[in-house]
Short mmCIF file of N, CA and C in Angstrom, two decimals:
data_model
loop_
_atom_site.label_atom_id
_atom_site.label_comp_id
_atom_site.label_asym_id
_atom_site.label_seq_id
_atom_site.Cartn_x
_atom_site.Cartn_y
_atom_site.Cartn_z
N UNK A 448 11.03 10.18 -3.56
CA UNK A 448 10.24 10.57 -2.41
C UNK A 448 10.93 11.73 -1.71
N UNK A 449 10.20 12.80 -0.90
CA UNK A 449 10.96 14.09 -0.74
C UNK A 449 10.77 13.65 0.48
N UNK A 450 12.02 14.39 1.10
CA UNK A 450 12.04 14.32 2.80
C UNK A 450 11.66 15.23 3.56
N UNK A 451 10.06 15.51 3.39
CA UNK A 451 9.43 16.56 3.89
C UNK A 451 8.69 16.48 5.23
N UNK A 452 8.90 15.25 6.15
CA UNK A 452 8.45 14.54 7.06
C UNK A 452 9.30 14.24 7.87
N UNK A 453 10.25 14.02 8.01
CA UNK A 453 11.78 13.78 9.02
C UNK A 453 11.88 14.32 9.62
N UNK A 454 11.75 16.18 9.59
CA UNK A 454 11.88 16.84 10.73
C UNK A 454 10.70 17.74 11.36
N UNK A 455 9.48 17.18 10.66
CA UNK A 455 8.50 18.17 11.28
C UNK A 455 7.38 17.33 12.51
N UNK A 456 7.42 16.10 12.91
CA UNK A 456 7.04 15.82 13.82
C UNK A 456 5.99 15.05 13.58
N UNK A 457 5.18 15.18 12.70
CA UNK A 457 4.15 14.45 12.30
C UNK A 457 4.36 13.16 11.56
N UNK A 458 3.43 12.27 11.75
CA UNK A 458 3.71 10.63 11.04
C UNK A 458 3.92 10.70 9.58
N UNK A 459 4.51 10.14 9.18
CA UNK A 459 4.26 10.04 7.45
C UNK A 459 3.07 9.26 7.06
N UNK A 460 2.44 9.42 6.37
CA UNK A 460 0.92 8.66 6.09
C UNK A 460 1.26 8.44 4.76
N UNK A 461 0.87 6.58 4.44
CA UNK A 461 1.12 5.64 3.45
C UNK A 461 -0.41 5.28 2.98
N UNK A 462 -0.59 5.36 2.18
CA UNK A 462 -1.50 4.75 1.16
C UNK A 462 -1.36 3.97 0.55
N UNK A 463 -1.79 2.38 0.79
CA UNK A 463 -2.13 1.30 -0.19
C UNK A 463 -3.22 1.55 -1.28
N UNK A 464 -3.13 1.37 -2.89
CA UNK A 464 -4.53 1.62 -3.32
C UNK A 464 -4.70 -0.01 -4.63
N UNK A 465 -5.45 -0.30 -4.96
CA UNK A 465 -5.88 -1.21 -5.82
C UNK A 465 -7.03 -0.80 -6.29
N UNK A 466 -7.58 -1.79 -7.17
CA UNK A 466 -9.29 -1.64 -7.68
C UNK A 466 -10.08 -1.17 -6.83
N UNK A 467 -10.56 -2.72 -6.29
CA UNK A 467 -11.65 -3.08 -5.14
C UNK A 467 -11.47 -2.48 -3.98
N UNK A 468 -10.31 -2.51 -3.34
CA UNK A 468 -9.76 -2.15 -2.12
C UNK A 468 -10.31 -3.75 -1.31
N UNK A 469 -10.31 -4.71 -1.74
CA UNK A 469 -10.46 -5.90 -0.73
C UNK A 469 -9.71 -6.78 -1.23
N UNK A 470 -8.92 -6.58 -1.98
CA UNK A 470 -7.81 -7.74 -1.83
C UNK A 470 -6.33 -7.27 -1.97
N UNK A 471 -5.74 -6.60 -2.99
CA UNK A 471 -4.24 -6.43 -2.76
C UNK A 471 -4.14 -5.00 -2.19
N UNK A 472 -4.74 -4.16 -1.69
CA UNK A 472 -3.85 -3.14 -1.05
C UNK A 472 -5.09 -3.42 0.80
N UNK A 473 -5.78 -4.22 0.85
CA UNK A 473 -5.79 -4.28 2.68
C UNK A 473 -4.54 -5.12 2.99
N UNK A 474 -4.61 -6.10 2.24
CA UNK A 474 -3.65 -6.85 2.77
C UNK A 474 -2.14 -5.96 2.48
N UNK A 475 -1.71 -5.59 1.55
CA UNK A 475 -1.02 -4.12 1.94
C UNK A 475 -0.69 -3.66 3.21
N UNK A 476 -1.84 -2.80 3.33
CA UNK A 476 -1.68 -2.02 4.40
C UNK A 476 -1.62 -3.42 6.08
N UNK A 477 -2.25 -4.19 6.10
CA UNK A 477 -2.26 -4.82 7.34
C UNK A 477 -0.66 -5.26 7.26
N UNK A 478 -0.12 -6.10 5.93
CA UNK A 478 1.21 -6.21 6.07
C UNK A 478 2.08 -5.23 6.70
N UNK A 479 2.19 -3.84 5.88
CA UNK A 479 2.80 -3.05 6.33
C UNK A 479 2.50 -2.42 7.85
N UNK A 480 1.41 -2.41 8.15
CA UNK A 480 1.35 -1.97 9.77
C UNK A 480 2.29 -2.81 10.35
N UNK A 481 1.84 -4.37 10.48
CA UNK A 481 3.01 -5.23 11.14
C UNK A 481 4.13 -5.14 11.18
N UNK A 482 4.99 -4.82 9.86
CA UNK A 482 5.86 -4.23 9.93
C UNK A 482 6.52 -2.81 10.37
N UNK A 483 5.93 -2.28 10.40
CA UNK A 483 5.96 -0.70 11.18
C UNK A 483 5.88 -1.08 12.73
N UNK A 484 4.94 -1.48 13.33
CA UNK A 484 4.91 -2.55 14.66
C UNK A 484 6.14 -3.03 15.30
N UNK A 485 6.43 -3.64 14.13
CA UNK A 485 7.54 -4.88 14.92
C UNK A 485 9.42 -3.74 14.62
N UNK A 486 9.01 -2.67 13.65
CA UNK A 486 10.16 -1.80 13.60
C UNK A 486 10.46 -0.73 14.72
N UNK A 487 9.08 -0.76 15.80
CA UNK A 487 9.12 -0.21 16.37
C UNK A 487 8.94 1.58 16.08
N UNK A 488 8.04 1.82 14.97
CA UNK A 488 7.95 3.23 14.26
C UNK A 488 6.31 3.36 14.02
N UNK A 489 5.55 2.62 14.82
CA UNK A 489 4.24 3.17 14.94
C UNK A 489 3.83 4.77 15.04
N UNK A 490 4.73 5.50 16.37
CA UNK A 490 4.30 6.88 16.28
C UNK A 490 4.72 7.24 14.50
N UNK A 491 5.44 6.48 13.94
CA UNK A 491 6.41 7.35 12.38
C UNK A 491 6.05 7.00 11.50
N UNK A 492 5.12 6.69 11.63
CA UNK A 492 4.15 5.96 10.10
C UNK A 492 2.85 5.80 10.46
N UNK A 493 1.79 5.87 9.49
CA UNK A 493 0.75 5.58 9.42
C UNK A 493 0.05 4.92 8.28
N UNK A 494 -0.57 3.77 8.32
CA UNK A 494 -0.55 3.15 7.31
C UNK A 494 -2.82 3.17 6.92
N UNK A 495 -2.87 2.87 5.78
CA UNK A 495 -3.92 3.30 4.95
C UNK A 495 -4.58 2.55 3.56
N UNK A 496 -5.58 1.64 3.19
CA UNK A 496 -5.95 1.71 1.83
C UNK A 496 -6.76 2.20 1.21
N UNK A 497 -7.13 1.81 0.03
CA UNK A 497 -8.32 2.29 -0.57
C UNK A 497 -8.05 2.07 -2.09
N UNK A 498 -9.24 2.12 -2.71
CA UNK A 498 -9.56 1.76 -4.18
C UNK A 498 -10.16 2.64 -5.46
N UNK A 499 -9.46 2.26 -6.45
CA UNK A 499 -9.56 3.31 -7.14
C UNK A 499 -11.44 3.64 -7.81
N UNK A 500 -12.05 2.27 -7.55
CA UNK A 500 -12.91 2.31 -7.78
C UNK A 500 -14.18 2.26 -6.44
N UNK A 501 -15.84 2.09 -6.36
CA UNK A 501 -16.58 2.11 -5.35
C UNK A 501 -17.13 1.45 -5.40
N UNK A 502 -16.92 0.28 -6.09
CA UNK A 502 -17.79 -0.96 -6.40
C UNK A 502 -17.80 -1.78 -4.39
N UNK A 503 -16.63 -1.74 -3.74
CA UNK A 503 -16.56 -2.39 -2.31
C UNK A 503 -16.53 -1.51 -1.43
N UNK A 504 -17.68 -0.18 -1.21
CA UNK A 504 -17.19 0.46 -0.46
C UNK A 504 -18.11 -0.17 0.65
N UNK A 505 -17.12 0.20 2.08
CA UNK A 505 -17.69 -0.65 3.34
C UNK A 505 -17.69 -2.01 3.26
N UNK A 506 -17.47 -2.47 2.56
CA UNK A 506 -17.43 -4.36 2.31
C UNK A 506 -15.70 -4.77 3.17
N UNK A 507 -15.82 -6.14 3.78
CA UNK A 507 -14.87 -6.81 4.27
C UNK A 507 -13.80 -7.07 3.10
N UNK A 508 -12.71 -7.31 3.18
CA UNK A 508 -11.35 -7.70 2.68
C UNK A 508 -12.41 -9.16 1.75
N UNK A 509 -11.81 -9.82 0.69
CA UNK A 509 -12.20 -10.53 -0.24
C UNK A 509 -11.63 -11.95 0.74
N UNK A 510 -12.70 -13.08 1.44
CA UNK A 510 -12.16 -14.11 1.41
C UNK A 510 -10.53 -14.92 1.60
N UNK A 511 -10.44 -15.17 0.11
CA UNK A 511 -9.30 -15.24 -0.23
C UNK A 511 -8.17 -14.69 0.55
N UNK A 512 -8.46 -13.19 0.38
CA UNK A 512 -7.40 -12.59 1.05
C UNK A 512 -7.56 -12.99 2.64
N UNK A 513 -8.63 -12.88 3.07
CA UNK A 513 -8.55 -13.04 4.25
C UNK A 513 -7.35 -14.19 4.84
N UNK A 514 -7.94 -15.24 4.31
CA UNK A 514 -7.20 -16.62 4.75
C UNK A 514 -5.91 -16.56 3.91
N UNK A 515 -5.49 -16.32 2.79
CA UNK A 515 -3.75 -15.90 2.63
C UNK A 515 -3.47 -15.24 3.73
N UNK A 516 -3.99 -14.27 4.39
CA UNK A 516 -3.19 -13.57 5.40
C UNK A 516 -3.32 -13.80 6.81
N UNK A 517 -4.34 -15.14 7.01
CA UNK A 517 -4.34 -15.55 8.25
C UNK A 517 -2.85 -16.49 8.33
N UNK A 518 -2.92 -17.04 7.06
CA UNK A 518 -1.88 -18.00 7.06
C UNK A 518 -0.74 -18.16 7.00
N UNK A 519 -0.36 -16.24 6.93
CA UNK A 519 1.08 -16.28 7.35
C UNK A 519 1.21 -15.02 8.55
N UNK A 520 -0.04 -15.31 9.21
CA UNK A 520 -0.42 -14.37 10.38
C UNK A 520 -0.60 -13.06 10.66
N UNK A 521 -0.84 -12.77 9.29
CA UNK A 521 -1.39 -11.29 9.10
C UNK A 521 -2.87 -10.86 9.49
N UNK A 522 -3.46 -10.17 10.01
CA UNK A 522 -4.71 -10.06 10.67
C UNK A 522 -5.37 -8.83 10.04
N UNK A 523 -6.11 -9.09 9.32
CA UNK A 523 -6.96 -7.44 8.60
C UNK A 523 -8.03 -7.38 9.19
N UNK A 524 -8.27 -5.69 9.47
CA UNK A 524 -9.42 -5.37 9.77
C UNK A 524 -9.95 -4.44 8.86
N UNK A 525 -10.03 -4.44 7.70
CA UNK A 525 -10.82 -3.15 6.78
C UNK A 525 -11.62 -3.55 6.40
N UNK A 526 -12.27 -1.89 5.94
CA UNK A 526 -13.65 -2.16 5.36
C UNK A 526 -12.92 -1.11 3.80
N UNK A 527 -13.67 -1.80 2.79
CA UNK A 527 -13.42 -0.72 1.53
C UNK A 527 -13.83 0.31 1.23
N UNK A 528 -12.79 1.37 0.99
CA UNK A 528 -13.37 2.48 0.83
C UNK A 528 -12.55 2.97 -0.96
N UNK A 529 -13.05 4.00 -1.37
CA UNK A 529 -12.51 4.72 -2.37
C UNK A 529 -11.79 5.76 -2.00
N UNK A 530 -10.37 5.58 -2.94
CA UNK A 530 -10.06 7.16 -3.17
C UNK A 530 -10.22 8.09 -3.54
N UNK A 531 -10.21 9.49 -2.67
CA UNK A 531 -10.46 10.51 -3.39
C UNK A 531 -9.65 11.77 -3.64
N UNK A 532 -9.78 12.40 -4.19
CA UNK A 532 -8.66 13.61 -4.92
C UNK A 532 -8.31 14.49 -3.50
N UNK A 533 -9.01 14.47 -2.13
CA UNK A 533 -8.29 15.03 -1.07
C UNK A 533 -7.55 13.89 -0.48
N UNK A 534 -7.54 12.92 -0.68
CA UNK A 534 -6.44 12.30 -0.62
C UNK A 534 -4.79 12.06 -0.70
N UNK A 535 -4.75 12.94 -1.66
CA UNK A 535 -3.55 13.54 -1.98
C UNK A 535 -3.16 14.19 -0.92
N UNK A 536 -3.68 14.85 -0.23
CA UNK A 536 -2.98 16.13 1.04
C UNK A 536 -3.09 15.49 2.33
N UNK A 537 -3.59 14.08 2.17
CA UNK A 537 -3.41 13.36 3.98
C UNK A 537 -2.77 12.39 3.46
N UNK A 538 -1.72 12.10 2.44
CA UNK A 538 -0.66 11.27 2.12
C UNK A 538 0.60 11.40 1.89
N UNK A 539 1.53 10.98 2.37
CA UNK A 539 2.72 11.39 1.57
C UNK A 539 2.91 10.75 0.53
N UNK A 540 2.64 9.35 0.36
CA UNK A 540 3.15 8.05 -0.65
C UNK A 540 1.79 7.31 -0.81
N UNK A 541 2.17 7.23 -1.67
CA UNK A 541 0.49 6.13 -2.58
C UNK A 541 0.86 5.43 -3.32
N UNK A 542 1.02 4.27 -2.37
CA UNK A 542 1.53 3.01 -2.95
C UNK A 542 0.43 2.33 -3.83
N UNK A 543 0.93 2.11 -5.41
CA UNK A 543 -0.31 1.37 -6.27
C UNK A 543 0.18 0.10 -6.29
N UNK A 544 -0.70 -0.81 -6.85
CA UNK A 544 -0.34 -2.45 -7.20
C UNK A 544 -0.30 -2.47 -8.49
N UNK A 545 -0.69 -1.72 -9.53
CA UNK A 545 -0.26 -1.71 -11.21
C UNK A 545 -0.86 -0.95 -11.73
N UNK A 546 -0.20 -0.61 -12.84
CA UNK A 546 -0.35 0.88 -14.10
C UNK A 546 -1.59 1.47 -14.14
N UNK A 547 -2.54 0.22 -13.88
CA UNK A 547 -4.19 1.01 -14.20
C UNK A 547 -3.99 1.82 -12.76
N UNK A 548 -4.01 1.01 -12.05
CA UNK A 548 -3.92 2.16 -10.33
C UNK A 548 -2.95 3.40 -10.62
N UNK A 549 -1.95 3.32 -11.32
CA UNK A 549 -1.13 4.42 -11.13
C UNK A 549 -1.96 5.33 -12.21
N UNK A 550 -2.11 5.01 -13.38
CA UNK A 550 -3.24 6.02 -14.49
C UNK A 550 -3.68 6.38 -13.47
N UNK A 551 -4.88 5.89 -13.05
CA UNK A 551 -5.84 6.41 -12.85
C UNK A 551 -5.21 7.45 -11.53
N UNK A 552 -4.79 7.20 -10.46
CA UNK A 552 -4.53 8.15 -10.10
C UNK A 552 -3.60 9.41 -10.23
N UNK A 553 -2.75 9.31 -11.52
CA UNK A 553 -2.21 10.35 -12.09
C UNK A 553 -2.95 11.56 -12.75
N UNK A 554 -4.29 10.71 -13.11
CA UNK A 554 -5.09 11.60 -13.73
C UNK A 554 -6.49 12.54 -12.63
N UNK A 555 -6.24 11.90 -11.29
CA UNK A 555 -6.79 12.39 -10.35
C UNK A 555 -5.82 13.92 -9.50
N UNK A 556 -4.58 13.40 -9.54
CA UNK A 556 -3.46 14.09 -9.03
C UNK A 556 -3.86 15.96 -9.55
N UNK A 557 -4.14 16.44 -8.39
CA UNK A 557 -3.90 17.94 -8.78
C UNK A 557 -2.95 18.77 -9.72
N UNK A 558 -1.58 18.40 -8.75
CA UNK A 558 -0.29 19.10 -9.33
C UNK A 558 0.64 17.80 -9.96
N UNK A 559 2.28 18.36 -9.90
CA UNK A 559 3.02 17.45 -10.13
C UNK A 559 3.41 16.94 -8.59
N UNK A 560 3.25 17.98 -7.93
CA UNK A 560 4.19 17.60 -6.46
C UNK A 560 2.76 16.50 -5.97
N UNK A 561 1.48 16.53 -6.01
CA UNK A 561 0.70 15.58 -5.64
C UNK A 561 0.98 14.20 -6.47
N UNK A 562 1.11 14.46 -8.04
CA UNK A 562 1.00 12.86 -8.88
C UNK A 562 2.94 12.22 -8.36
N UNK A 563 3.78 13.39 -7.91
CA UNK A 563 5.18 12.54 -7.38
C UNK A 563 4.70 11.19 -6.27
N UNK A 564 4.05 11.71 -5.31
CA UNK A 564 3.59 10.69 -4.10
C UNK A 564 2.94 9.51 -4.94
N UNK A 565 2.84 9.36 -6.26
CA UNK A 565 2.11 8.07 -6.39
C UNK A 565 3.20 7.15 -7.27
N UNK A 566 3.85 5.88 -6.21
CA UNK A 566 4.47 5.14 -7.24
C UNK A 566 4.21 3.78 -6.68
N UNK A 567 4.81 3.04 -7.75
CA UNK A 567 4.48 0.76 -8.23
C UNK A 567 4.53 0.41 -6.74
N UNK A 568 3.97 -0.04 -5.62
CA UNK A 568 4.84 -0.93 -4.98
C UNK A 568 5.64 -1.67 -4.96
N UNK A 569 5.29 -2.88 -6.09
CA UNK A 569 6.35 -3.58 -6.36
C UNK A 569 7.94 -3.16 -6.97
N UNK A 570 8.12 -1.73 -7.51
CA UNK A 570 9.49 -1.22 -7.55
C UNK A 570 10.34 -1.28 -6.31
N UNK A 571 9.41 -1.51 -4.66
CA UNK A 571 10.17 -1.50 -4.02
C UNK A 571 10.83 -3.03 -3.51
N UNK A 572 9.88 -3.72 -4.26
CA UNK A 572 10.67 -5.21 -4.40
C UNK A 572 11.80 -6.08 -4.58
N UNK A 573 13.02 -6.25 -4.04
CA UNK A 573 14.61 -6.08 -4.43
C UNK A 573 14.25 -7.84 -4.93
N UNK A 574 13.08 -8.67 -5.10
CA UNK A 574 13.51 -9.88 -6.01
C UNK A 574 12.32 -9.73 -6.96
N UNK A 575 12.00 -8.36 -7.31
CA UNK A 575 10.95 -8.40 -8.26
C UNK A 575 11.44 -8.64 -9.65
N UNK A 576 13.39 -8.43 -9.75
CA UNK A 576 13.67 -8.13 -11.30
C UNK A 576 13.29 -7.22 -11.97
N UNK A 577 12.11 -7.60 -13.12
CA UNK A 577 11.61 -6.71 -14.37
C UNK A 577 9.91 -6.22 -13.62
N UNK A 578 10.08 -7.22 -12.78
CA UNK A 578 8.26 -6.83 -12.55
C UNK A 578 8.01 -5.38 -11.94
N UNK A 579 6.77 -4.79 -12.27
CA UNK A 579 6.19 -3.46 -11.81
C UNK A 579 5.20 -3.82 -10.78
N UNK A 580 4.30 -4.63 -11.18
CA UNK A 580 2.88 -4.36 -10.93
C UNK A 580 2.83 -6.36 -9.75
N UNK A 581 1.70 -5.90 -8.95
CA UNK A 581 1.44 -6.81 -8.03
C UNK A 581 -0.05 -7.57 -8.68
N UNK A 582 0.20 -8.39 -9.48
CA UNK A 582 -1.37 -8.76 -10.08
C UNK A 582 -2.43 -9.42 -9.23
N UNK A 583 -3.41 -8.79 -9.52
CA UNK A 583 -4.87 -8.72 -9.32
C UNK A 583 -5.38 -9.99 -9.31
N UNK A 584 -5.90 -10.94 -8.12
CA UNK A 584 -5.39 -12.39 -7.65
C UNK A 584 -6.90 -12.30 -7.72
N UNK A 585 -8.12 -11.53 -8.06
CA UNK A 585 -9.77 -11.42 -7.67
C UNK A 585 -10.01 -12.45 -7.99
N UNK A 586 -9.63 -13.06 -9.82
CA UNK A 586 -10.30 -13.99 -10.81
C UNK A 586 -9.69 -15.09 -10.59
N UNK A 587 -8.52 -15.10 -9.58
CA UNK A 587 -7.59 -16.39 -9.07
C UNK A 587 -8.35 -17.39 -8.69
N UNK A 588 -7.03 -17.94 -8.19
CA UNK A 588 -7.08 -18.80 -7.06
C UNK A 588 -6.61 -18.80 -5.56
N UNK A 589 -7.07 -19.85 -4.51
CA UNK A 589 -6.10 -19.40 -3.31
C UNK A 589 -4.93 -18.88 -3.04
N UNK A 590 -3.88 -20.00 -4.22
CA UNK A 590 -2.90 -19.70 -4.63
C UNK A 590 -2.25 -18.22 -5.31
N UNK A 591 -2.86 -17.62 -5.84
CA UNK A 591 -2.79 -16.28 -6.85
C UNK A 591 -3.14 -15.11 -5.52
N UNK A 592 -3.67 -15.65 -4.21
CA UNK A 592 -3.88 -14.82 -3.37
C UNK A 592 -2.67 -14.85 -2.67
N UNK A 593 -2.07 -16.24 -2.30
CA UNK A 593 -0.92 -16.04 -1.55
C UNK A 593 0.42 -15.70 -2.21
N UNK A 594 0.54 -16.17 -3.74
CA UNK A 594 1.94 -15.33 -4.19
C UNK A 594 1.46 -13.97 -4.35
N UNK A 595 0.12 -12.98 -4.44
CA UNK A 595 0.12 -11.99 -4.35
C UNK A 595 0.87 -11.46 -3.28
N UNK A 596 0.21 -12.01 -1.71
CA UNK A 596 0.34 -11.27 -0.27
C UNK A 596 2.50 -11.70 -0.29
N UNK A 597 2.72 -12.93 -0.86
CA UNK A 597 4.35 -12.28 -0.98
C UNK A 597 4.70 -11.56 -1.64
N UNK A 598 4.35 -11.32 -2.29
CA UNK A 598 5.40 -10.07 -3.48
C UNK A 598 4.63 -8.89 -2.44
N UNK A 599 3.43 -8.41 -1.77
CA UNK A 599 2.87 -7.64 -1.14
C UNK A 599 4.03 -7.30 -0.29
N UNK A 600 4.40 -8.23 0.44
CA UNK A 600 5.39 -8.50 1.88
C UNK A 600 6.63 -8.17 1.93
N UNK A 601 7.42 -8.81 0.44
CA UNK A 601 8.64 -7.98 -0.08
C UNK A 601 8.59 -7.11 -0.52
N UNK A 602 7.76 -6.47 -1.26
CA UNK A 602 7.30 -5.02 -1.45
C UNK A 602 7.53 -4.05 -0.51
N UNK A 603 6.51 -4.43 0.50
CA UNK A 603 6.67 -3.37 1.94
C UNK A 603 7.70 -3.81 2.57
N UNK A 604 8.63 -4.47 2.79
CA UNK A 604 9.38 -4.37 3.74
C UNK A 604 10.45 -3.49 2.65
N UNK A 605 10.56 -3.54 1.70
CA UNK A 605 11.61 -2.93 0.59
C UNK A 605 11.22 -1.66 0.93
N UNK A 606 9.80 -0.60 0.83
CA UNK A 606 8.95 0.01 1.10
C UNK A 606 9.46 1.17 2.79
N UNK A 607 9.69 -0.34 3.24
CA UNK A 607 9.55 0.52 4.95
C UNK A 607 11.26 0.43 4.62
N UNK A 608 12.12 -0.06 4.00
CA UNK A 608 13.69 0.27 4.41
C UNK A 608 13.83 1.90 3.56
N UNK A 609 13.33 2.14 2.51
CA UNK A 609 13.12 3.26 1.69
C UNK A 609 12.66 4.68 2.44
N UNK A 610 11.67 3.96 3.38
CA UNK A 610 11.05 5.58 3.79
C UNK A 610 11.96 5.56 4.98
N UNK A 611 12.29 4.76 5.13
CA UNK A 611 13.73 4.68 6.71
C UNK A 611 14.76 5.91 6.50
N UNK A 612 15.36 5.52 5.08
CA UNK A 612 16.37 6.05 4.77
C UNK A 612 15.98 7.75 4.00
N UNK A 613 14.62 7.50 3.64
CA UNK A 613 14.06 8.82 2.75
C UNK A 613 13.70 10.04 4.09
N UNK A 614 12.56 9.19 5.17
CA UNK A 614 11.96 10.21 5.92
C UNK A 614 12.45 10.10 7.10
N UNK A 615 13.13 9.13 7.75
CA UNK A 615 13.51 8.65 8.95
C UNK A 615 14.70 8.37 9.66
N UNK A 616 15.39 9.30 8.79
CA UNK A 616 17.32 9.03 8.72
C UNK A 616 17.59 8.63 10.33
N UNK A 617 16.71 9.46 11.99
CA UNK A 617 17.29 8.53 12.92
C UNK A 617 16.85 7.94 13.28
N UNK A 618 16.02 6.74 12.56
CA UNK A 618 15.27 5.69 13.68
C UNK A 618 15.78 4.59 12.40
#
């Protein structure tokens, strides 16, 4: 990640992305706001999802997700939208949940300096081990929703210590 945001004044803007955009990257992004919140770096971040596909656009967060994230007091308010190729230039980082998300938006990516901003979330996971990818909990169960929204949770907080040290050296 380049440190092209640290000294010019403006927020860094984060992108959650998945399929649907209603289940692993709102809950994403609502995670990570909270955390940005409670770090006290609201003006220094801005947080964001969306989906690689338009099958949920304008539709509520999936159920499921909803109540995994009531239940460890996470509160979403999105509606689904898709990503699109100007996307790239109101983001710094585009956080995916797995390989198909990252394809596909590699192959959307203009340049190289646009497809750099897109990497795994879960790489930023320090108990992920071998894992990449945050799996896709749609065809689940309740359960498959809530070990999603943790690995989501250790993700971003791994996530927000990264851009601390990448874009934010004094806060």
């Amino acid at each position: 990640m380049a440190n092209r945001k640290a000294s010019s004044g403006e927020p860094l803007r984060v992108c959650f992305v998945c399929m649907g955009n209603i289940c692993r990257s709102p809950m994403a992004e609502a995670v990570m706001y909270d955390l940005v919140r409670e770090a006290g770096l609201a003006a220094s971040i801005e947080v964001d999802s969306a989906g690689t596909s338009g099958w949920h656009i304008g539709k509520s967060p999936d159920t499921r997700a909803l109540e995994a994230a009531k239940k460890q007091g996470v509160y979403m308010a999105h509606r689904g939208r898709q990503f699109t190729r100007g996307d790239f230039d109101k983001f710094d980082v585009i956080a995916v949940m797995d390989i198909d998300n990252r394809t596909e938006l590699l192959g959307m990516a203009p340049n190289a300096d646009e497809a750099s901003k897109v990497r795994l979330l879960r790489t930023f996971d320090p108990d992920a081990q071998s894992a990449i990818e945050i799996a896709d909990p749609y065809y689940g169960t309740a359960s498959d929703f809530e070990r999603a929204l943790d690995e989501i949770t250790s993700s971003c907080t791994g996530l927000l210590a990264s851009l601390r040290v990448e874009y934010l050296q004094d806060h």
